[in-house]
Structures are given as structure tokens and as C-alpha cells.
mmCIF file of C-alpha atoms in Angstrom:
data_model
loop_
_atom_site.group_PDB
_atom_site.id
_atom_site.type_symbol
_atom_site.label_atom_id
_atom_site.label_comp_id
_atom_site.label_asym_id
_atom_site.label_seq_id
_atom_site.Cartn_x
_atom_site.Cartn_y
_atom_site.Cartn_z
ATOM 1 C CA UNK A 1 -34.011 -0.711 17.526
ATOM 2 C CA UNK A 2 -37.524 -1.215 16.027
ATOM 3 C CA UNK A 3 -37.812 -0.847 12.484
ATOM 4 C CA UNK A 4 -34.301 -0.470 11.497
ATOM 5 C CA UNK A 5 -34.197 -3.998 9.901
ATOM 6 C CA UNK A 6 -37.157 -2.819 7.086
ATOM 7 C CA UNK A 7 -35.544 0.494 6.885
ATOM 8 C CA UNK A 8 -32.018 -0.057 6.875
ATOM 9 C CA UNK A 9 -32.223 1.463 3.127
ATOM 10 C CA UNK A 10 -32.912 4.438 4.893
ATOM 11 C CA UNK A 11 -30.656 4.173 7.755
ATOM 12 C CA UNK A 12 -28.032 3.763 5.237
ATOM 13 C CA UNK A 13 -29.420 6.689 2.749
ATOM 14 C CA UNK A 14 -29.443 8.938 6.448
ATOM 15 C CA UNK A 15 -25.653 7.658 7.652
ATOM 16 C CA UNK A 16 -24.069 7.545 3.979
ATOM 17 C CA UNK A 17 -22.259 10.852 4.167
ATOM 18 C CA UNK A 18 -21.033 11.008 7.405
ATOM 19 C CA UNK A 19 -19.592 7.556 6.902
ATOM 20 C CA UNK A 20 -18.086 8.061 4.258
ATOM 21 C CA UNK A 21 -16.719 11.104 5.160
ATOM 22 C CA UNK A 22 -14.901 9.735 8.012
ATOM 23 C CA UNK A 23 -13.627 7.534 5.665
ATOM 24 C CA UNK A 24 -12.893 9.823 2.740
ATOM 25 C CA UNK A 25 -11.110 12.464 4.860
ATOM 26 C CA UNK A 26 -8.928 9.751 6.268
ATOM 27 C CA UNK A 27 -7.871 7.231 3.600
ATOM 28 C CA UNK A 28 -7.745 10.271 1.164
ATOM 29 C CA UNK A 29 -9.116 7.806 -2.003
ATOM 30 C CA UNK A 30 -12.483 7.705 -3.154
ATOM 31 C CA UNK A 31 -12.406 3.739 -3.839
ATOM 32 C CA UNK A 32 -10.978 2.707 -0.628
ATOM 33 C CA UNK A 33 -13.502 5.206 0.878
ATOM 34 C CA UNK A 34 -16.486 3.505 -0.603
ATOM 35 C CA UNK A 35 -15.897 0.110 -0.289
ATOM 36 C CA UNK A 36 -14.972 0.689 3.565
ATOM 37 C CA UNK A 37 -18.365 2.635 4.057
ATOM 38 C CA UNK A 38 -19.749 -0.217 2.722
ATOM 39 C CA UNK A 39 -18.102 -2.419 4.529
ATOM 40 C CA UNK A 40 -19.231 -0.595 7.542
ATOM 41 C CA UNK A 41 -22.978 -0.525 6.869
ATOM 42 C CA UNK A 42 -22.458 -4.808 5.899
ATOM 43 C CA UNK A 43 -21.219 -4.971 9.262
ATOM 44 C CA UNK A 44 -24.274 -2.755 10.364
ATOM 45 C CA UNK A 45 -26.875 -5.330 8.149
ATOM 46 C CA UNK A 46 -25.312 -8.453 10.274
ATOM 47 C CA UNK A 47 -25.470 -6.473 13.479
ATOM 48 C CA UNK A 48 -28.684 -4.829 13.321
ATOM 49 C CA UNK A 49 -30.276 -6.445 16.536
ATOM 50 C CA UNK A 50 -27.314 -4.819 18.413
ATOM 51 C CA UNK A 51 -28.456 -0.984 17.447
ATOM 52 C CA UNK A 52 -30.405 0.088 20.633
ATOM 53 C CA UNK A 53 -31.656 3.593 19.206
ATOM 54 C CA UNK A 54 -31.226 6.491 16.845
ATOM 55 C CA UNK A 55 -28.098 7.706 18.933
ATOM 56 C CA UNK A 56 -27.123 4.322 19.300
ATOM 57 C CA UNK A 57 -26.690 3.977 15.525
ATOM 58 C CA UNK A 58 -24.737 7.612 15.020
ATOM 59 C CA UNK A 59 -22.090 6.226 18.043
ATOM 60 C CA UNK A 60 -21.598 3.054 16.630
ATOM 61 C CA UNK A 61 -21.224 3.957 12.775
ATOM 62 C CA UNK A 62 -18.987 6.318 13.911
ATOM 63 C CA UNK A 63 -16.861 3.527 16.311
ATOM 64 C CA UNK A 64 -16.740 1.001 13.612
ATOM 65 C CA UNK A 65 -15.924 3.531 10.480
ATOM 66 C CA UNK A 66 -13.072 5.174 12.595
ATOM 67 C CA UNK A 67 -11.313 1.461 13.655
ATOM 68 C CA UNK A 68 -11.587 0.318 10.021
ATOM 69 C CA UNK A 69 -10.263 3.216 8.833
ATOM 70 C CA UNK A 70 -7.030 3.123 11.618
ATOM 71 C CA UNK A 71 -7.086 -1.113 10.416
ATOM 72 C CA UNK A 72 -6.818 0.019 7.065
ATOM 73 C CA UNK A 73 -4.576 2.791 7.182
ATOM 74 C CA UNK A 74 -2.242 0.043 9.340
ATOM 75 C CA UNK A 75 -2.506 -2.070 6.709
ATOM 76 C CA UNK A 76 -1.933 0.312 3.563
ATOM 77 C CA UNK A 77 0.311 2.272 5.360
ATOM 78 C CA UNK A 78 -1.913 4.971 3.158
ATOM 79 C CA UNK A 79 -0.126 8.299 4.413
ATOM 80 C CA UNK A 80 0.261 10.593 1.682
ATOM 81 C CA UNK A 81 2.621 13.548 2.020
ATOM 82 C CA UNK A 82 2.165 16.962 0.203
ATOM 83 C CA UNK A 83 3.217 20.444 -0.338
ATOM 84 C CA UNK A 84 0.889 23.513 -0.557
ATOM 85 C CA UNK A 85 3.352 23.973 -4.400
ATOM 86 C CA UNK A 86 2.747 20.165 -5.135
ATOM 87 C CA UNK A 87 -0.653 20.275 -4.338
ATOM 88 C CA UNK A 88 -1.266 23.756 -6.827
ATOM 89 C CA UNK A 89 0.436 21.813 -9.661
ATOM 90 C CA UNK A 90 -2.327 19.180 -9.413
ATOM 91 C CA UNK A 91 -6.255 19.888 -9.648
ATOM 92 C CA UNK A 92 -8.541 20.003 -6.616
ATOM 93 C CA UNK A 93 -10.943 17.356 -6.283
ATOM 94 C CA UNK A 94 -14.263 19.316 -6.484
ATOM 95 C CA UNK A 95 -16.358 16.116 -4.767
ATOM 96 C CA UNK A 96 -14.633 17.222 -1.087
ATOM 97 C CA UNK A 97 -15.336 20.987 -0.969
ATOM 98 C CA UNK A 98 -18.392 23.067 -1.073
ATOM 99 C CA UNK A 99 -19.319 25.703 -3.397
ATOM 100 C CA UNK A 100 -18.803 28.227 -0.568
ATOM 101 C CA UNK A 101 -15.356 26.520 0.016
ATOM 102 C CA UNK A 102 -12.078 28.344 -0.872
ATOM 103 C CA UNK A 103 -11.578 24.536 -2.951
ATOM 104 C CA UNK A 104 -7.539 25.460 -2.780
ATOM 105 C CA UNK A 105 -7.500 26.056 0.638
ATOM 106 C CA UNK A 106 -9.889 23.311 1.208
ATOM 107 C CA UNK A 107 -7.706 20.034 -0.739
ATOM 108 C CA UNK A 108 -4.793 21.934 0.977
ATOM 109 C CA UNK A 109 -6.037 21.670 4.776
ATOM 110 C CA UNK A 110 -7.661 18.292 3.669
ATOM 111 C CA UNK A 111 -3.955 16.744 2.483
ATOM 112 C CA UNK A 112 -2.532 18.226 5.286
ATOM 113 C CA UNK A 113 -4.928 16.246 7.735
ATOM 114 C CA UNK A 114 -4.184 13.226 6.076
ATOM 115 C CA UNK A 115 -0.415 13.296 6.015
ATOM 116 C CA UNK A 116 -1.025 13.317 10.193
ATOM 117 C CA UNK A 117 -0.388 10.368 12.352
ATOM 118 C CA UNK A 118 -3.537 7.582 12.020
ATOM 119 C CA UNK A 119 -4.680 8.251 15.421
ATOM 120 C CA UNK A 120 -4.153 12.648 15.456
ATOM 121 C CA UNK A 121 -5.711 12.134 11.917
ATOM 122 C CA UNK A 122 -9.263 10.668 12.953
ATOM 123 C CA UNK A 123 -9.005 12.901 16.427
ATOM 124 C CA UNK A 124 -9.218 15.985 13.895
ATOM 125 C CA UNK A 125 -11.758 14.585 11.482
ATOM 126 C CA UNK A 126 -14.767 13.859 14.392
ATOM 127 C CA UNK A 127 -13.638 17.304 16.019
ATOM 128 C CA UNK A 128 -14.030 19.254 12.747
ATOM 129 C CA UNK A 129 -16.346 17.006 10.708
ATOM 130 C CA UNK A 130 -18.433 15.126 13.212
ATOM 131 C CA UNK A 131 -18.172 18.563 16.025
ATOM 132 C CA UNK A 132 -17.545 16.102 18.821
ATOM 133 C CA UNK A 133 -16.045 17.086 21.882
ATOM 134 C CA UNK A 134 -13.168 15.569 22.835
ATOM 135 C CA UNK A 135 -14.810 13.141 25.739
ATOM 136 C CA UNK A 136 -16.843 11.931 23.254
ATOM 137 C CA UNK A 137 -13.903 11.277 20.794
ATOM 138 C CA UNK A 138 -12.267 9.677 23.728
ATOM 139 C CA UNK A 139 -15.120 7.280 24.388
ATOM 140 C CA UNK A 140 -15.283 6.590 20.204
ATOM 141 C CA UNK A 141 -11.806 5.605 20.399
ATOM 142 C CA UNK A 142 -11.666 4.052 23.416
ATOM 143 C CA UNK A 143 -8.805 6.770 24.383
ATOM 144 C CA UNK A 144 -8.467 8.493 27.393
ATOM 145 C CA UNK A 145 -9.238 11.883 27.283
ATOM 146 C CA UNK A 146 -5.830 13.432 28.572
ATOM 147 C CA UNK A 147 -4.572 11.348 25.201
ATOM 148 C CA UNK A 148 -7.168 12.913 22.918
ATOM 149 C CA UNK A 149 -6.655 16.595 24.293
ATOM 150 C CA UNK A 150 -2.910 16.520 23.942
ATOM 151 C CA UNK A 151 -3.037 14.769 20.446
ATOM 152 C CA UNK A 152 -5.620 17.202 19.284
ATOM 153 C CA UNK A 153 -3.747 20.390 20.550
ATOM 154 C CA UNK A 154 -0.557 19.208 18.765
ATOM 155 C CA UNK A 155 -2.072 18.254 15.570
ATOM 156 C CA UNK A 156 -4.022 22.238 15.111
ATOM 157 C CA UNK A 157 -0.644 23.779 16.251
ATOM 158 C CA UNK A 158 1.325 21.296 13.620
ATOM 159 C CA UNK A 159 -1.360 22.052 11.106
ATOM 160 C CA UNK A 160 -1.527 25.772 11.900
ATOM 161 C CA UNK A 161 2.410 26.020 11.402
ATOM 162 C CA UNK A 162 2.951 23.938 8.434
ATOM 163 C CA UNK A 163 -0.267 25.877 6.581
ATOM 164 C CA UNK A 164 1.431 29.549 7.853
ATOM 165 C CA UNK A 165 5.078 28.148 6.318
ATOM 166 C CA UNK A 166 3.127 27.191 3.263
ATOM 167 C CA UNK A 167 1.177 30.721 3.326
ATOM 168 C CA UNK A 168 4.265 32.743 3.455
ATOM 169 C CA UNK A 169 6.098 29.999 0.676
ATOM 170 C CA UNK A 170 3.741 30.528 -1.780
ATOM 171 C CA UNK A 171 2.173 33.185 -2.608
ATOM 172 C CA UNK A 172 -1.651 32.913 -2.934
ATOM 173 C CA UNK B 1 -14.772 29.878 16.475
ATOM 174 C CA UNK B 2 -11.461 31.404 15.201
ATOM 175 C CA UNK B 3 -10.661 31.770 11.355
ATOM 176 C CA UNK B 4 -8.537 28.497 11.442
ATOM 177 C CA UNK B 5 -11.184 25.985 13.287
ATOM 178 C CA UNK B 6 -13.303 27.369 10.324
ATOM 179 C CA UNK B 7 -10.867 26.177 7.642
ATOM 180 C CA UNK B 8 -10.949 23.161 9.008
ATOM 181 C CA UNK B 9 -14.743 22.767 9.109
ATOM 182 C CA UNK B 10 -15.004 23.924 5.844
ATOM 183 C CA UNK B 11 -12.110 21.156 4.706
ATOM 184 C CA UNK B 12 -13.426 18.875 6.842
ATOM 185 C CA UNK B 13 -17.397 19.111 5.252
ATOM 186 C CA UNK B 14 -19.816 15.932 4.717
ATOM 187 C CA UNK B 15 -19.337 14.866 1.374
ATOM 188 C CA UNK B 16 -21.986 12.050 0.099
ATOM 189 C CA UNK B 17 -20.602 9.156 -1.506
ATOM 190 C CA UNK B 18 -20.835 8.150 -5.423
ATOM 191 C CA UNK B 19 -24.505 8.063 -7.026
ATOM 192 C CA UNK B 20 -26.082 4.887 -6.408
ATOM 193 C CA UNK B 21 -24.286 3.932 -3.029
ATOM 194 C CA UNK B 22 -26.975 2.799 -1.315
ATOM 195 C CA UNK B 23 -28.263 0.538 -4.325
ATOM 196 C CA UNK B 24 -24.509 -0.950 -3.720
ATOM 197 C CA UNK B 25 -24.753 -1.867 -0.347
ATOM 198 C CA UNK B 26 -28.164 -3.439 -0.993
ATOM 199 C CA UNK B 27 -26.902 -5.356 -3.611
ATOM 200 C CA UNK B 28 -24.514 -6.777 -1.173
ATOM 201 C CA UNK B 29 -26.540 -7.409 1.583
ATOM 202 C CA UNK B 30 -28.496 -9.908 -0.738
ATOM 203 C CA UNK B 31 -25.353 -12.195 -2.670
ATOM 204 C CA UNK B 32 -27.092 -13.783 -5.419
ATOM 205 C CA UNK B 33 -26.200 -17.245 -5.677
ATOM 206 C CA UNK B 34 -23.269 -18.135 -8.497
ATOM 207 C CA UNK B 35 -25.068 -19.998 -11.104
ATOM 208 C CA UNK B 36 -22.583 -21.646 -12.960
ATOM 209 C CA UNK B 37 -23.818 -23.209 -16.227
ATOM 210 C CA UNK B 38 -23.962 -26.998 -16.719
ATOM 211 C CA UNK B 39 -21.569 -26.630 -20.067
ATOM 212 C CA UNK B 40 -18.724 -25.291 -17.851
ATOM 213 C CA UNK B 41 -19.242 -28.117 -15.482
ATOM 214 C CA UNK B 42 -18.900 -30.422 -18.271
ATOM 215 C CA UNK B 43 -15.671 -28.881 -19.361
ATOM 216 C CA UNK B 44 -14.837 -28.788 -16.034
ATOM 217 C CA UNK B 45 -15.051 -32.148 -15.308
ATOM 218 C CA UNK B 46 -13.225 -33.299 -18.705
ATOM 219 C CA UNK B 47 -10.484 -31.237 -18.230
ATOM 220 C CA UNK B 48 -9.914 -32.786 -14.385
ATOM 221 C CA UNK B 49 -10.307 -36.739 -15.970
ATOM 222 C CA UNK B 50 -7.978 -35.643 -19.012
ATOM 223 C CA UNK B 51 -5.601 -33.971 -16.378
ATOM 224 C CA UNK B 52 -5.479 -37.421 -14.499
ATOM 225 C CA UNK B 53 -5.483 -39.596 -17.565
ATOM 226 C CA UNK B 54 -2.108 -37.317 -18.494
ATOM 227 C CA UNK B 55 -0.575 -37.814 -15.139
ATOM 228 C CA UNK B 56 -1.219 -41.346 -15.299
ATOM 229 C CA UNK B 57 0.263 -41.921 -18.609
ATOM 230 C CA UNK B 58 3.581 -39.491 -18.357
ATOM 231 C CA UNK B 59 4.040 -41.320 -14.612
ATOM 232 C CA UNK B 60 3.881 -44.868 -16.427
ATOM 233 C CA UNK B 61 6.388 -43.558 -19.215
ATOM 234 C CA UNK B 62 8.823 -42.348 -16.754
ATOM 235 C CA UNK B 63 8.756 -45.961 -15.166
ATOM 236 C CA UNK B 64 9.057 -47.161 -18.122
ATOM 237 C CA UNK B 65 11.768 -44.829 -18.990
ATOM 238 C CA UNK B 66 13.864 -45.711 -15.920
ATOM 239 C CA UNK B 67 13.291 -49.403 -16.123
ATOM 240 C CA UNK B 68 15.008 -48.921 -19.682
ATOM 241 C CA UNK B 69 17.952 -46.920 -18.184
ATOM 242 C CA UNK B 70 18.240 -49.226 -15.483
ATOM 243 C CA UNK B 71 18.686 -52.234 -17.104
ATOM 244 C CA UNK B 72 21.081 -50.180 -19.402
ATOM 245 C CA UNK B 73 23.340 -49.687 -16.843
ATOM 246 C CA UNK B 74 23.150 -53.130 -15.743
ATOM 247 C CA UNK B 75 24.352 -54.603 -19.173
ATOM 248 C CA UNK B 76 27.149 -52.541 -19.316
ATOM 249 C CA UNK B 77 28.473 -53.046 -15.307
ATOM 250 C CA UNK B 78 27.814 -56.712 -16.872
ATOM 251 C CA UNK B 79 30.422 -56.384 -19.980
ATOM 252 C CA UNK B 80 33.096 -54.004 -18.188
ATOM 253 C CA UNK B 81 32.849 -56.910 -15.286
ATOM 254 C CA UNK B 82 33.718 -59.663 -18.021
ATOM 255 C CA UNK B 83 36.070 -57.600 -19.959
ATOM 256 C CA UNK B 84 37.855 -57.134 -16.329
ATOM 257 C CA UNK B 85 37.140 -61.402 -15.691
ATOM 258 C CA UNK B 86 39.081 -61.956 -18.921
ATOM 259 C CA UNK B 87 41.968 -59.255 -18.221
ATOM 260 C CA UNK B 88 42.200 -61.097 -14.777
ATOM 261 C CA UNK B 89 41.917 -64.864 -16.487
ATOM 262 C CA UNK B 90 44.795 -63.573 -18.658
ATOM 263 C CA UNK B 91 47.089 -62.313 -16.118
ATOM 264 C CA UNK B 92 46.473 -65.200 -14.184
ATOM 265 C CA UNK B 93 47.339 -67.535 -16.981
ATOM 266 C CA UNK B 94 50.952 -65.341 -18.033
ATOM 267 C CA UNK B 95 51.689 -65.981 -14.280
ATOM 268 C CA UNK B 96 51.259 -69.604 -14.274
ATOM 269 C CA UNK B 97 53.021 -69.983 -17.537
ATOM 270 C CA UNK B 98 56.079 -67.946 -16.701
#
């Protein structure tokens, strides 16, 4: 892609949240979140002849950020578990919602989606965070679409329940 | 787009990373080279030659040390041997003699 190697400050400046989204709503820890977003745009610096165009360099950000994040999960094992009580006793981290956000709700749903499975985990977070439809999760994850339908369908229904249960638990 | 798929967009929201980010990944994509100061090379080096001299010196003591043991052990086989020659010398003579 022309150009990207004098303005890869800006490439990175442009990418920086969604990467580090990705990896921020899957690892669930700020540090390990930033130093594998920047890990990923290295990676993009030694690989910058490979980026054919603006689309180009969404799809693969988004392919390299979700394997490292499934390599690192695999090797941290990093899969907290939480309940909607547990989670009231502690603070909400105010970084991960918006000001429009209900923040309790928000840290809830967003502990909830990391306590999934690696793979159900980063099939909700480029639905919901990147809007990607499930053939082009598929093709992100090198999955076959059957897999990424089914795995997505279980995870909303398993987060739907376990938030309900959690609803009717605890009063809010 | 039902209540829930809302939730999770809302959870689910871009956040941007730390302030300065960007400055961080720059940083990295230029590694300055380690200059290490010629003092700590000195020290360096002194340390490794007075490492080697000690080796040198305990291995020498040890030999020394187990040439000292070893002949040790030899004199004393050496005297229980002749105290055993002179027990035997004795018996022998009783025998003849009786």
C-alpha cells in the first residue's frame, strides 16, 4: 500500500482502538492488552510491504490481533470467572464504558464475555465490537461458517441466561 | 436490533488505549542501540579474569589437598602392613620354636 510506510504513525493513531479493543475485551487486562496491540502493529511495521490497501489493513489487524489474543489466552490460560454480586462488590473500570453506558451493566456483560470459551469469546467481540457478519468472522478466523453461526448462537443464549439468572439474583 | 444485541454493543464499545500509545510503538519500531559504558566493561572484564584466577587457584588447592590425603592413606596402609609383617614374623617364630 503506498504511503503506509511514512504514515504508519497514522495508520497506527487510525487502528489503535479497534486493536486494542479486540484485545482489551478479550484478555480482560489493560497491560496484557497494550503490549499485545503493540505487538500487533510491530508485526504490522515488519510487514508493511504485505498491506495491499486500506481494507487490506482493517482485515489483517483484525486476523493477527484475534490469533494473538487466542495464542495468548492459550498460553495464560487468562479466563476469569465472575458473578453479577462479585462483580458489584468491586468498582467498574470507567476506561471500557461510555458515558451513555449503564457502566454496571456494561463491566457485567463485558466479564461475562470474557469468562466464554477463547474461540465463542472473540466470535462475540468482532460481532458486537467490530459489527462483522458472521462470513466475515469465519474468513478472520479461518472457521467455517456453520462453526461460527452455531458458536455465536450458543454464546448470546448462554450470555442471555446467565445475565437473566443474575437479573432476577440480584436486585438492581 | 433487540435490547440485548444493544447491551452488548454498548459493552462491547471501542475503547482507545493509554495516552501516549502510539509514541510507544514508535519507540519500538526504532531500538536504540545499548550503549554500555567503557567503566562497566572494565569491571566486567576484571571480574571474569578474577573469576578464573579463583578457579584456578581453589582447583590447584584441591589437588593439592588430595595429594596430601592420598599419601596419608598410603603411610598408614604402610604401618598397619608392618605392624601385621611383625605379628606374622612373630607367629612364625613361636611356631618354629615350639
Amino acid at each position: 500500500m503506498p504511503g503506509l510506510e511514512s504514515n504508519f504513525a497514522a495508520a497506527v493513531r487510525q487502528h489503535q482502538a479497534m486493536v486494542f479493543s479486540i484485545a482489551l475485551h478479550f484478555l480482560h487486562d489493560h497491560a496484557f492488552a497494550e503490549e499485545l496491540s503493540q505487538e500487533v502493529f510491530l508485526h504490522l511495521h515488519k510487514n508493511l510491504k504485505a498491506i495491499q490497501s486500506p481494507s487490506h489493513l482493517v482485515y489483517w489487524l483484525r486476523k493477527v490481533t484475534t490469533h494473538r489474543c487466542i495464542d495468548q489466552a492459550r498460553r495464560q490460560r487468562l479466563r476469569p470467572r465472575v458473578s453479577l454480586t462479585e462483580y458489584l462488590e468491586r468498582a467498574p473500570e470507567p476506561a471500557m464504558t461510555g458515558p451513555t453506558a449503564d457502566p454496571i451493566l456494561a463491566g457485567f456483560l463485558q466479564k461475562l464475555i470474557a469468562s466464554l470459551p477463547k474461540r465463542s469469546r472473540i466470535i462475540v467481540i468482532l460481532r458486537y465490537q467490530e459489527d462483522l457478519e458472521p462470513s466475515e468472522i469465519a474468513e478472520t478466523l479461518d472457521l467455517p461458517l456453520g462453526t461460527v453461526k452455531s458458536s455465536l448462537h450458543r454464546s448470546l443464549a448462554l450470555l442471555r441466561g446467565k445475565l437473566e439468572r443474575e437479573r432476577k439474583g440480584v436486585p438492581r | 436490533m433487540n435490547e440485548f444485541d444493544k447491551d452488548l454493543r454498548q459493552a462491547l464499545r471501542r475503547t482507545d488505549p493509554p495516552v501516549g500509545f502510539v509514541d510507544r510503538v514508535l519507540a519500538r519500531t526504532h531500538p536504540q542501540p545499548v550503549h554500555i559504558p567503557l567503566k562497566w566493561i572494565g569491571i566486567a572484564i576484571a571480574a571474569c579474569l578474577l573469576l578464573a584466577a579463583g578457579r584456578f587457584e581453589y582447583r590447584q588447592y584441591e589437588g593439592r589437598k588430595a595429594k596430601r590425603e592420598l599419601l596419608f592413606a598410603l603411610e598408614l596402609a604402610g604401618s598397619k602392613l608392618n605392624i601385621a609383617q611383625q605379628k606374622i614374623f612373630e607367629l612364625n617364630r613361636r611356631t618354629i620354636h615350639d
